[in-house]
GROMACS .gro file of C-alpha atoms in nm:
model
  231
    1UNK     CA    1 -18.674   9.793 -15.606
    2UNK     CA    2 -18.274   9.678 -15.697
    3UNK     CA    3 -18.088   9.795 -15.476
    4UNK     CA    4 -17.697   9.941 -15.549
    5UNK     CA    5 -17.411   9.725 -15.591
    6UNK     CA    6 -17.229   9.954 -15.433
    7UNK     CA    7 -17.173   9.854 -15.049
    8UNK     CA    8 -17.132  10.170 -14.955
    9UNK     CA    9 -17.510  10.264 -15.093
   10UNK     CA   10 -17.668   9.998 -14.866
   11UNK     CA   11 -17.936  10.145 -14.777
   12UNK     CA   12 -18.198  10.031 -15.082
   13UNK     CA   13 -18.122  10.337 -15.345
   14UNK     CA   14 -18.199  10.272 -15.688
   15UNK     CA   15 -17.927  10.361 -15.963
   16UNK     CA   16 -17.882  10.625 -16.128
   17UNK     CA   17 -17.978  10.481 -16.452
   18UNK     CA   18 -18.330  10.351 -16.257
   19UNK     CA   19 -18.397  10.655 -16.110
   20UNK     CA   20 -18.318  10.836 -16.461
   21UNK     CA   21 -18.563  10.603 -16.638
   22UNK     CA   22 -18.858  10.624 -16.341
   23UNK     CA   23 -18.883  11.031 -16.311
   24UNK     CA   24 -18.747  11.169 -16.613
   25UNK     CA   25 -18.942  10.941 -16.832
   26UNK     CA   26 -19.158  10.767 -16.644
   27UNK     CA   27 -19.058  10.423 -16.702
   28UNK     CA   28 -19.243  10.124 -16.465
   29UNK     CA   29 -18.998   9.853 -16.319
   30UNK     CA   30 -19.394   9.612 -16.305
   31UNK     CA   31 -19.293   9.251 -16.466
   32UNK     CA   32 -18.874   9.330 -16.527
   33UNK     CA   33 -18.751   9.362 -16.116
   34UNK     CA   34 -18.498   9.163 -16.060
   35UNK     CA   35 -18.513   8.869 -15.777
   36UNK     CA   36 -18.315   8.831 -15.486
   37UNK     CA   37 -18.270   8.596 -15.169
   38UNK     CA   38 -18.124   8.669 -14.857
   39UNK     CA   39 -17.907   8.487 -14.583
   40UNK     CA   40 -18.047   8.543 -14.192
   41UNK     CA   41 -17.714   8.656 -14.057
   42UNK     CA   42 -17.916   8.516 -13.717
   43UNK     CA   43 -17.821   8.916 -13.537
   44UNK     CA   44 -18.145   9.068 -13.679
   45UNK     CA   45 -17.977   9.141 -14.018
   46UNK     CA   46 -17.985   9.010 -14.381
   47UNK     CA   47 -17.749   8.962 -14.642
   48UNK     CA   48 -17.779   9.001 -15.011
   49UNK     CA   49 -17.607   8.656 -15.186
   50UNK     CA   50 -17.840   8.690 -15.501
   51UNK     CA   51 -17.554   8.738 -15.742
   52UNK     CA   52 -17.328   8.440 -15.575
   53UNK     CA   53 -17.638   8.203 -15.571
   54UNK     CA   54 -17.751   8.300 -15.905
   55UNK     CA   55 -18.109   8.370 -15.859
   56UNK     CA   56 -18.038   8.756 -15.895
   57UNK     CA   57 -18.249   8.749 -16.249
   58UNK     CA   58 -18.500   8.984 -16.431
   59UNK     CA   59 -18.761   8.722 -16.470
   60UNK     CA   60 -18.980   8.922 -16.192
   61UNK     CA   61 -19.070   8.663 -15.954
   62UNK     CA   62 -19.428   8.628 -15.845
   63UNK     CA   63 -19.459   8.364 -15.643
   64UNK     CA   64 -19.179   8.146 -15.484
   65UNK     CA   65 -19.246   7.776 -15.308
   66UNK     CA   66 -18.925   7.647 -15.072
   67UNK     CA   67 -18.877   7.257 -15.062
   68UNK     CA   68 -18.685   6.998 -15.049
   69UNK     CA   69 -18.692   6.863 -15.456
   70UNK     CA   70 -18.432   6.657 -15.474
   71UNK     CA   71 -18.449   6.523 -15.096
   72UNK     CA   72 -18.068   6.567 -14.976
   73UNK     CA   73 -18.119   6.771 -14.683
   74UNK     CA   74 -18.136   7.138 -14.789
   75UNK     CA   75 -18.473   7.385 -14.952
   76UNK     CA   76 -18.432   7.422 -15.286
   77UNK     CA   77 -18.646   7.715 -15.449
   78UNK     CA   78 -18.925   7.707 -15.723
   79UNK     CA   79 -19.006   8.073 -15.888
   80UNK     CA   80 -19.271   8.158 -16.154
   81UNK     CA   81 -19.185   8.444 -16.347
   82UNK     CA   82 -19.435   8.719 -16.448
   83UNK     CA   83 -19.293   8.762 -16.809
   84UNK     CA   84 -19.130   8.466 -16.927
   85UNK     CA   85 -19.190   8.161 -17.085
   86UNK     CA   86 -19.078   7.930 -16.811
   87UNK     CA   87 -19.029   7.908 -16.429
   88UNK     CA   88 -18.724   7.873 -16.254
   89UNK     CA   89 -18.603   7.571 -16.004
   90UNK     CA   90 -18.265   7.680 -15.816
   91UNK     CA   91 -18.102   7.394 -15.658
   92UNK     CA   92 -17.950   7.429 -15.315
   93UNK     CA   93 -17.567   7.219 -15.322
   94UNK     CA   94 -17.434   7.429 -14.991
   95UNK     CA   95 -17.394   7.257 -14.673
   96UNK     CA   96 -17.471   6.931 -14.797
   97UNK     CA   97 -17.196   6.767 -14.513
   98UNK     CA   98 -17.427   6.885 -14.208
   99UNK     CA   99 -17.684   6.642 -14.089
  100UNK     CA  100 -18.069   6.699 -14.066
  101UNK     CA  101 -18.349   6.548 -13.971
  102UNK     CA  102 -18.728   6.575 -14.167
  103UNK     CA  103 -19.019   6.572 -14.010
  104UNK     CA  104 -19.362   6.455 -14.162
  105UNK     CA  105 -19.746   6.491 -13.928
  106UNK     CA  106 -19.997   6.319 -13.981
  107UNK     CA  107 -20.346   6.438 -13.807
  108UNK     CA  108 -20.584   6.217 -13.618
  109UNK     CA  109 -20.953   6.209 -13.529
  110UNK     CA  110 -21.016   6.617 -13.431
  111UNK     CA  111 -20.741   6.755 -13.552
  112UNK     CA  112 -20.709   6.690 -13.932
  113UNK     CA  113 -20.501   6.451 -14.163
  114UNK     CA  114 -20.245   6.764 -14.224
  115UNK     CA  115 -20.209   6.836 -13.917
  116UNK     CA  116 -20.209   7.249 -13.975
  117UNK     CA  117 -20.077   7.463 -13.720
  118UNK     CA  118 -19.901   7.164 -13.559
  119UNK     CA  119 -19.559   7.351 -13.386
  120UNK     CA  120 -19.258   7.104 -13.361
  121UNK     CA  121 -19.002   7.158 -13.108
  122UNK     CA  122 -18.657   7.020 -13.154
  123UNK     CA  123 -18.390   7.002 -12.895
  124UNK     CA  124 -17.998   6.979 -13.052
  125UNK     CA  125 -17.710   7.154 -12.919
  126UNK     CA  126 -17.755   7.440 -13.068
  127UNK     CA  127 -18.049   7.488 -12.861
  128UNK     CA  128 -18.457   7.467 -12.917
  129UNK     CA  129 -18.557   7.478 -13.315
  130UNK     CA  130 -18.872   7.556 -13.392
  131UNK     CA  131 -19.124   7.499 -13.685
  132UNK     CA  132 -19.485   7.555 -13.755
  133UNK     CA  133 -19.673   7.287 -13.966
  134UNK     CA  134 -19.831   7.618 -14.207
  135UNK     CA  135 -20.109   7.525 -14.496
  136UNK     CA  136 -19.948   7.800 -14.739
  137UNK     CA  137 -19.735   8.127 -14.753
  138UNK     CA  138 -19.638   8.376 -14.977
  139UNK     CA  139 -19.855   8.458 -15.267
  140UNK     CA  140 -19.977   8.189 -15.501
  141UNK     CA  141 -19.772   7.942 -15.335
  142UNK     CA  142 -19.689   7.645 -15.074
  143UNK     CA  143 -19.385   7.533 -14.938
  144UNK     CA  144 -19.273   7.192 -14.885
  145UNK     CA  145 -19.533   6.997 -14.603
  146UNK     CA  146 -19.287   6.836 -14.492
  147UNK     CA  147 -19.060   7.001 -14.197
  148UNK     CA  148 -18.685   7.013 -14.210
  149UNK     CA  149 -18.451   7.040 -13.931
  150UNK     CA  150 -18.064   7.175 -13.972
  151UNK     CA  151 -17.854   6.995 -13.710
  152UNK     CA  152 -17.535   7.084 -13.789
  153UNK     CA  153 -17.215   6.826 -13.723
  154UNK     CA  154 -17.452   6.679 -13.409
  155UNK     CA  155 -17.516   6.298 -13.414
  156UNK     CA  156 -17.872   6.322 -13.302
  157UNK     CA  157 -18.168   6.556 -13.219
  158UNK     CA  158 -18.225   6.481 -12.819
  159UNK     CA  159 -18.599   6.508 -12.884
  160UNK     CA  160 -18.869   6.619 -13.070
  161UNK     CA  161 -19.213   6.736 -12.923
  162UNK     CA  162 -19.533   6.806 -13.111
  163UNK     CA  163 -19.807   7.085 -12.997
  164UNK     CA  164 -20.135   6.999 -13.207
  165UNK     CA  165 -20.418   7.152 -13.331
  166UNK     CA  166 -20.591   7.016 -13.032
  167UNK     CA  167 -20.364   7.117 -12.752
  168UNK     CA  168 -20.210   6.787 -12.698
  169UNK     CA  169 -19.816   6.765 -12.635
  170UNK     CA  170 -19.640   6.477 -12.717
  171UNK     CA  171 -19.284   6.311 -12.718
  172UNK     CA  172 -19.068   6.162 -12.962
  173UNK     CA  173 -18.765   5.980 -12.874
  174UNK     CA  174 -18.700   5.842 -13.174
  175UNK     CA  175 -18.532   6.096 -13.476
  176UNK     CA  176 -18.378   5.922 -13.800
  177UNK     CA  177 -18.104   6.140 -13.867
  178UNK     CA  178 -18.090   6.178 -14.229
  179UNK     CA  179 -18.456   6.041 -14.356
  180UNK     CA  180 -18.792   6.129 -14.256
  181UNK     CA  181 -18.937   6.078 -13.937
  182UNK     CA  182 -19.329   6.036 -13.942
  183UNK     CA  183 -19.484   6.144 -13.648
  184UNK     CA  184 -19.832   6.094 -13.601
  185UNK     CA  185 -20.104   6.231 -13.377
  186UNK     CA  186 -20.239   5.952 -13.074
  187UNK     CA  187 -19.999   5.703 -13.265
  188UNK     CA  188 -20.090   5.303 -13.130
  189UNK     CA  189 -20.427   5.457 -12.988
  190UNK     CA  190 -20.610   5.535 -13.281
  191UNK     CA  191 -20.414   5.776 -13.511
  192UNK     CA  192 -20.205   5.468 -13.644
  193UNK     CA  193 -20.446   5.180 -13.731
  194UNK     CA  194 -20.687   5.467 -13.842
  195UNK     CA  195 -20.471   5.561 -14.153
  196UNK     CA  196 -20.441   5.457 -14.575
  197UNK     CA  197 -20.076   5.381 -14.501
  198UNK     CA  198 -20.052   5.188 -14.226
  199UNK     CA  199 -19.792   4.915 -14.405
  200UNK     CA  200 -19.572   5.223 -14.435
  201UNK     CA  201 -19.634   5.335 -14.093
  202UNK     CA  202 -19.547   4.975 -13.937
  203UNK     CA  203 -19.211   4.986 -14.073
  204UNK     CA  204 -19.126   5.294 -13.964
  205UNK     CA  205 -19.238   5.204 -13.554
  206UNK     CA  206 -19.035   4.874 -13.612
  207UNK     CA  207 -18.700   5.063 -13.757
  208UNK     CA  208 -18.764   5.265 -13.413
  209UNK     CA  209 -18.797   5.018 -13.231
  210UNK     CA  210 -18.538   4.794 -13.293
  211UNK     CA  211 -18.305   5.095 -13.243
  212UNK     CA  212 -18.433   5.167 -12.905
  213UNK     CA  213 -18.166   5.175 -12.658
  214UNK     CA  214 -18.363   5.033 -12.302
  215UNK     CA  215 -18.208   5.040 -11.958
  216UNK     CA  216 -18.250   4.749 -11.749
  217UNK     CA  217 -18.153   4.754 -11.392
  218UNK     CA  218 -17.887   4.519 -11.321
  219UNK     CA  219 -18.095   4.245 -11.093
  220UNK     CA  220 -18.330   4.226 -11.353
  221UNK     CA  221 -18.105   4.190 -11.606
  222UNK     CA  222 -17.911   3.893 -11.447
  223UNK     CA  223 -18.227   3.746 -11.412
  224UNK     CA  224 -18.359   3.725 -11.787
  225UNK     CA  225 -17.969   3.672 -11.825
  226UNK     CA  226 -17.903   3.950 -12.079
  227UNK     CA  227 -17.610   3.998 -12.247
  228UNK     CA  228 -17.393   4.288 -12.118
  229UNK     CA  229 -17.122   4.391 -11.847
  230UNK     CA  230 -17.158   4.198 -11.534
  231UNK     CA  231 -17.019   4.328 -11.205
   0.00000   0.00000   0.00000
């Protein structure tokens, strides 16, 4: 159902055309309704930017799939359309100054290489984000396995913990802002060495760890004589 341009008619009412055309001749809207998108005003309400992002069209979107195509940080949309000849990609080019932070899981023994119904927890200073690893939604479609994190103007996520299938809770200490992050499940006791991409995998846990910030009490660090501020 469109809804009126008219602010003032906010409330979902059809036209007067569309209501003209559905009970005085009884015209069906099936295959020519018109798409729309809305922006999570984050107070329990939505807001209608279909015109201003341009995906207000009457190409009667089916089914819709939200990822990342060209990999800068923001969910671009993919819609297939139930009368035309082609399907749609809308790129996303707002916010592209904020940071973020992407998250790809990778299963172990038990729990699946996909890792499905994985919840990541995220701490920044905008509080707790959180995002569930999810095998499909929609109809007809899947969004983007990969998770992505908003962080705003922050330097760094504090943390990121992982719920699995299984139950088990781990830790990471280590967020990329900016790139992916792989996380994987029982990683250096099994979930590493056990997978196709382990060259891959090796590179990312030595970018982390040469990043690692360590703190070394003082006595011991005057013994290994470390480089630093001395008293």
């Amino acid at each position: 159902m469109t809804q009126a341009n008219d602010a003032r008619q906010s409330r979902g009412a059809l036209r007067a055309d569309q209501s003209q055309l559905i009970f005085e001749q009884g015209f069906s809207f099936s295959g020519y309704e018109r798409d729309a998108v809305y922006l999570n005003l984050c107070n329990s309400k939505f807001l209608d930017i279909s015109g201003v992002t341009g995906l207000d069209s009457i190409t009667d979107g089916r089914g819709a799939v939200f990822a990342d195509f060209d990999n800068d940080g923001d969910l671009d949309i993919f819609l297939t359309t139930l009368q035309g000849q082609a399907h749609l990609l809308f790129r996303n080019n707002v916010g592209q100054a904020n940071r973020w932070l992407r998250v790809l899981l990778e299963g172990g023994p038990g729990v699946g290489r996909d890792a499905y119904s994985a919840v990541v927890r995220m701490k920044t200073s905008a509080g707790i984000l959180s995002k569930i690893k999810s095998g499909g939604s929609g109809f007809i479609s899947q969004h983007d396995p990969r998770l992505l994190f908003g962080l705003g103007h922050d330097d760094r996520a504090e943390w990121i913990e992982v719920t699995w299938p299984d139950g088990k809770v781990e830790r990471f200490e280590l967020p990329n802002l900016n790139a992916l992050n792989f996380l994987l499940h029982g990683a250096l006791d099994g979930g590493g060495t056990l997978s196709l991409k382990t060259d891959a995998q090796g590179k990312v846990y030595s970018t982390g760890l040469l990043r690692m910030v360590l703190e070394v009490p003082d006595a011991q660090a005057r013994s290994l004589n470390l480089p630093g501020e001395q008293p």
